[in-house]
Amino acid sequence: MEKIISVTNQKGGVGKTTTAINLSASIALSGKKVLLVDMDPQANASSGLGIAAEARGIYDLLLGAASCEEVIHSTEIETLKIIPSRVDLIGAEIELVSKESREKVLKSALRGVRDEFAFVVIDCPPSLGLLTLNALAVSHSVLIPMQCEYYALQGLSHLLKTLQLVKNSVNPDLQVEGILLTMYDGRTLLAAQVRDQVQKYFRDFMLKTVIPRNVRLSEAPSHGKPVILYAGRSRGADSYVDLAREIVARSKRNARTSRASSMEGAGA
């Protein structure tokens, strides 16, 4: 069961990288092999797992300077690997423009190792440029972290329209994995109102798991660890374990549905 999930939102500061790191770690600790791909030039997912800033990674892979095997690094979790990023990835979008099928460079580069992992999680930059497009072109689904604030609702509508354009033009199999509410503070009226609005207008996409505002989640990256290793009994760790279970369960259901549809088609 190999599934590729892009974690994306064009708005920064919504818990995108936190989600990519901790979802990957939580799935990996359940015993499944996971590859985290850091496509963000800020390289926060890489530093958040303790990877050195000068490590070879996604920049070398996209430009053909290294093979996939050469840029995959180990982490503290045996079943979790990472292709790290570094700041010079900023220039990759310009360098990719002249490449043939430039929106599918990542898809080609990952082809040789995809079968080794049950899940591939891609941390996208907070923009909808060529790097994000490469991630969406290879992905089966998109996970959208969303902070509980008013402007996030407007950005969500725009992002869903953009994803539909990508689906129509680049990747017809792309699905929305779900909308994940992050930094949720149930004590505030605004958080409850935003949650109600998402439930009202985007019910089909809303995940059951909600990520609370939690100080341990904020502290963990400075220690180069996912929260489940840094503070395994915290609310933040518990919420990402719940998210991992929900994502894995959804993937199993979808896989069964796909197999059933294939069998019905073969019988017809």
Coordinates of C-alpha atoms in Angstrom, one line a residue:
M1 CA 0.0 0.0 0.0
E2 CA 2.1 2.9 -1.3
K3 CA 0.5 6.3 -0.9
I4 CA 2.0 9.8 -1.6
I5 CA 0.5 12.7 0.4
S6 CA 1.5 16.4 -0.2
V7 CA 1.0 18.6 2.9
T8 CA 0.3 22.0 1.4
N9 CA -1.2 25.4 2.1
Q10 CA -0.2 28.6 0.3
K11 CA -0.5 30.5 3.6
G12 CA 2.4 30.2 6.0
G13 CA 2.3 29.6 9.7
V14 CA -0.5 27.1 9.6
G15 CA 1.3 24.1 11.0
K16 CA 2.2 22.6 7.6
T17 CA 5.8 21.5 8.5
T18 CA 4.8 20.5 12.0
T19 CA 2.1 18.2 10.4
A20 CA 4.5 16.8 7.8
I21 CA 7.1 15.8 10.5
N22 CA 4.7 14.5 13.1
L23 CA 2.4 12.7 10.8
S24 CA 5.4 10.9 9.2
A25 CA 6.9 10.0 12.5
S26 CA 3.6 8.7 13.9
I27 CA 2.9 6.5 10.9
A28 CA 6.5 5.3 11.0
L29 CA 6.3 4.3 14.7
S30 CA 3.3 2.2 13.9
G31 CA 5.7 0.0 11.9
K32 CA 5.2 1.3 8.4
K33 CA 8.1 2.5 6.3
V34 CA 7.7 6.3 5.6
L35 CA 9.7 8.7 3.4
L36 CA 9.4 12.4 4.2
V37 CA 10.4 14.7 1.3
D38 CA 11.3 18.3 2.3
M39 CA 10.4 20.5 -0.7
D40 CA 10.5 23.7 1.2
P41 CA 13.6 25.9 0.8
Q42 CA 13.3 26.9 4.5
A43 CA 14.3 23.3 5.3
N44 CA 12.4 23.3 8.6
A45 CA 11.3 19.7 8.2
S46 CA 14.9 18.7 7.7
S47 CA 16.2 20.6 10.8
G48 CA 13.1 19.4 12.7
L49 CA 14.4 15.8 12.3
G50 CA 18.0 16.7 13.1
I51 CA 19.4 16.7 9.6
A52 CA 22.5 18.8 9.0
A53 CA 22.0 22.0 6.8
E54 CA 24.7 20.9 4.3
A55 CA 23.3 17.5 3.6
R56 CA 22.6 16.4 0.0
G57 CA 19.0 16.3 -0.7
I58 CA 16.1 17.4 -2.9
Y59 CA 17.9 20.1 -4.7
D60 CA 20.6 17.6 -6.0
L61 CA 17.8 15.1 -6.9
L62 CA 15.7 17.6 -8.9
L63 CA 18.7 18.9 -10.9
G64 CA 20.0 15.4 -11.6
A65 CA 23.2 15.8 -9.5
A66 CA 22.4 12.8 -7.4
S67 CA 20.3 9.6 -7.4
C68 CA 17.4 9.1 -5.1
E69 CA 19.3 6.5 -3.0
E70 CA 22.1 9.1 -2.5
V71 CA 19.9 11.7 -1.0
I72 CA 17.8 9.6 1.4
H73 CA 18.9 10.0 5.0
S74 CA 18.1 8.0 8.1
T75 CA 16.4 9.5 11.2
E76 CA 16.1 8.5 14.9
I77 CA 13.1 6.3 13.9
E78 CA 14.3 3.3 11.9
T79 CA 11.2 3.2 9.7
L80 CA 11.4 6.9 8.8
K81 CA 13.7 8.2 6.1
I82 CA 14.0 11.8 4.8
I83 CA 15.1 13.5 1.6
P84 CA 16.2 16.9 3.1
S85 CA 16.1 20.4 1.7
R86 CA 18.5 23.3 2.0
V87 CA 18.3 27.0 1.3
D88 CA 19.7 26.8 -2.3
L89 CA 16.4 25.1 -3.3
I90 CA 15.1 28.6 -3.7
G91 CA 16.9 28.7 -7.1
A92 CA 15.6 25.3 -8.2
E93 CA 12.3 26.8 -9.6
I94 CA 14.3 29.0 -12.0
E95 CA 16.6 26.1 -13.0
L96 CA 13.7 23.8 -13.6
V97 CA 12.0 26.1 -16.0
S98 CA 14.2 25.0 -18.9
K99 CA 13.7 21.2 -18.2
E100 CA 11.4 19.1 -20.3
S101 CA 8.2 18.1 -18.4
R102 CA 9.4 20.4 -15.6
E103 CA 6.3 19.8 -13.5
K104 CA 7.0 16.0 -13.4
V105 CA 10.7 16.0 -12.5
L106 CA 10.0 14.8 -8.9
K107 CA 7.7 12.1 -10.2
S108 CA 10.4 10.7 -12.4
A109 CA 13.1 11.0 -9.7
L110 CA 11.0 9.1 -7.1
R111 CA 10.0 6.3 -9.4
G112 CA 12.8 4.0 -8.3
V113 CA 12.1 4.0 -4.6
R114 CA 8.4 4.5 -4.2
D115 CA 7.7 0.8 -3.8
E116 CA 10.0 0.7 -0.7
F117 CA 7.7 2.9 1.4
A118 CA 4.1 2.5 2.6
F119 CA 3.8 6.3 2.7
V120 CA 5.6 9.2 1.1
V121 CA 4.8 12.6 2.8
I122 CA 5.9 15.7 1.0
D123 CA 6.3 19.0 2.9
C124 CA 5.5 21.7 0.3
P125 CA 6.6 25.4 0.4
P126 CA 4.0 28.0 1.4
S127 CA 3.4 28.9 -2.3
L128 CA 1.9 27.4 -5.4
G129 CA 5.0 27.6 -7.6
L130 CA 6.9 25.0 -9.6
L131 CA 8.1 23.1 -6.5
T132 CA 4.6 22.6 -5.2
L133 CA 3.4 21.7 -8.6
N134 CA 6.0 18.9 -8.8
A135 CA 4.8 17.6 -5.4
L136 CA 1.1 17.7 -6.5
A137 CA 2.0 16.0 -9.8
V138 CA 3.3 12.9 -8.0
S139 CA 0.8 12.8 -5.2
H140 CA -2.2 10.7 -4.7
S141 CA -3.7 13.2 -2.3
V142 CA -3.4 16.6 -0.5
L143 CA -3.5 17.2 3.2
I144 CA -4.4 20.8 4.0
P145 CA -3.5 22.1 7.5
M146 CA -5.6 25.1 8.4
Q147 CA -5.2 27.4 11.3
C148 CA -8.5 28.4 13.0
E149 CA -8.7 32.1 11.9
Y150 CA -10.9 34.1 9.7
Y151 CA -8.6 34.7 6.7
A152 CA -7.8 31.0 6.5
L153 CA -11.3 30.4 5.2
Q154 CA -10.8 32.7 2.3
G155 CA -7.4 31.0 1.5
L156 CA -9.0 27.6 1.7
S157 CA -11.5 28.3 -1.1
H158 CA -8.8 29.6 -3.3
L159 CA -6.5 26.6 -2.6
L160 CA -9.3 24.1 -3.4
K161 CA -10.0 25.8 -6.8
T162 CA -6.2 25.7 -7.6
L163 CA -6.1 22.0 -6.7
Q164 CA -9.0 21.4 -9.1
L165 CA -7.0 23.1 -11.9
V166 CA -4.0 20.9 -11.1
K167 CA -6.2 17.8 -11.2
N168 CA -7.6 18.9 -14.6
S169 CA -4.3 19.7 -16.2
V170 CA -1.5 17.7 -14.5
N171 CA -2.7 14.9 -12.2
P172 CA -6.2 13.6 -12.8
D173 CA -5.9 11.2 -9.9
L174 CA -5.2 13.9 -7.3
Q175 CA -7.6 13.8 -4.4
V176 CA -8.1 15.9 -1.2
E177 CA -7.0 13.8 1.7
G178 CA -8.6 16.2 4.1
I179 CA -8.6 19.6 5.8
L180 CA -6.8 19.5 9.2
L181 CA -7.6 22.1 11.8
T182 CA -4.4 23.1 13.6
M183 CA -3.5 25.3 16.6
Y184 CA -7.0 24.8 17.8
D185 CA -7.9 26.6 21.1
G186 CA -11.4 25.5 22.2
R187 CA -11.5 28.3 24.7
T188 CA -11.8 31.0 22.0
L189 CA -15.1 31.8 20.2
L190 CA -13.2 32.4 16.9
A191 CA -11.8 28.9 16.8
A192 CA -15.3 27.4 17.4
Q193 CA -16.8 29.7 14.7
V194 CA -14.1 28.7 12.1
R195 CA -14.6 25.0 12.9
D196 CA -18.3 25.4 12.4
Q197 CA -17.8 27.2 9.1
V198 CA -15.4 24.5 7.8
Q199 CA -17.9 21.9 8.9
K200 CA -20.7 23.7 7.1
Y201 CA -19.0 24.4 3.7
F202 CA -16.3 21.7 3.5
R203 CA -17.9 18.8 5.4
D204 CA -16.7 16.2 2.9
F205 CA -13.1 17.2 3.4
M206 CA -12.9 17.8 7.1
L207 CA -10.9 15.3 9.1
K208 CA -12.1 14.2 12.5
T209 CA -8.7 14.8 14.2
V210 CA -8.0 18.3 15.4
I211 CA -4.5 19.5 16.4
P212 CA -4.6 21.6 19.6
R213 CA -2.4 24.5 20.4
N214 CA 0.4 22.9 22.4
V215 CA 3.7 24.2 23.7
R216 CA 5.4 20.8 23.3
L217 CA 4.7 20.9 19.5
S218 CA 6.4 24.3 19.3
E219 CA 9.5 23.1 21.4
A220 CA 10.2 19.8 19.6
P221 CA 11.7 21.2 16.4
S222 CA 14.5 23.0 18.3
H223 CA 15.5 19.6 19.6
G224 CA 15.6 18.1 16.2
K225 CA 12.9 15.6 17.1
P226 CA 9.2 14.9 16.3
V227 CA 7.0 15.6 19.3
I228 CA 6.3 11.9 19.8
L229 CA 10.0 11.4 20.7
Y230 CA 10.4 14.7 22.5
A231 CA 7.2 14.6 24.6
G232 CA 5.4 11.4 23.9
R233 CA 2.7 12.0 26.6
S234 CA 1.7 15.5 25.5
R235 CA -1.6 16.5 23.9
G236 CA 0.3 17.4 20.7
A237 CA 1.8 13.9 20.4
D238 CA -1.5 12.2 21.1
S239 CA -3.2 14.3 18.4
Y240 CA -0.7 13.3 15.7
V241 CA -1.0 9.7 16.7
D242 CA -4.8 10.1 16.2
L243 CA -4.2 11.7 12.8
A244 CA -1.8 8.9 11.7
R245 CA -4.5 6.3 12.6
E246 CA -7.1 8.3 10.7
I247 CA -5.0 8.7 7.6
V248 CA -3.9 5.0 7.6
A249 CA -7.5 3.9 8.1
R250 CA -8.7 6.1 5.2
S251 CA -6.0 4.8 3.0
K252 CA -7.0 1.2 3.7
R253 CA -10.7 1.9 3.0
N254 CA -9.8 3.7 -0.3
A255 CA -7.6 0.8 -1.3
R256 CA -10.4 -1.7 -0.7
T257 CA -12.8 0.5 -2.7
S258 CA -10.4 0.7 -5.6
R259 CA -9.8 -3.1 -5.6
A260 CA -13.6 -3.7 -5.5
S261 CA -14.1 -1.3 -8.4
S262 CA -11.4 -3.0 -10.4
M263 CA -12.9 -6.4 -9.8
E264 CA -16.3 -5.2 -10.8
G265 CA -14.8 -3.7 -14.0
A266 CA -13.0 -7.0 -14.8
G267 CA -16.3 -8.9 -14.3
A268 CA -18.1 -6.6 -16.6

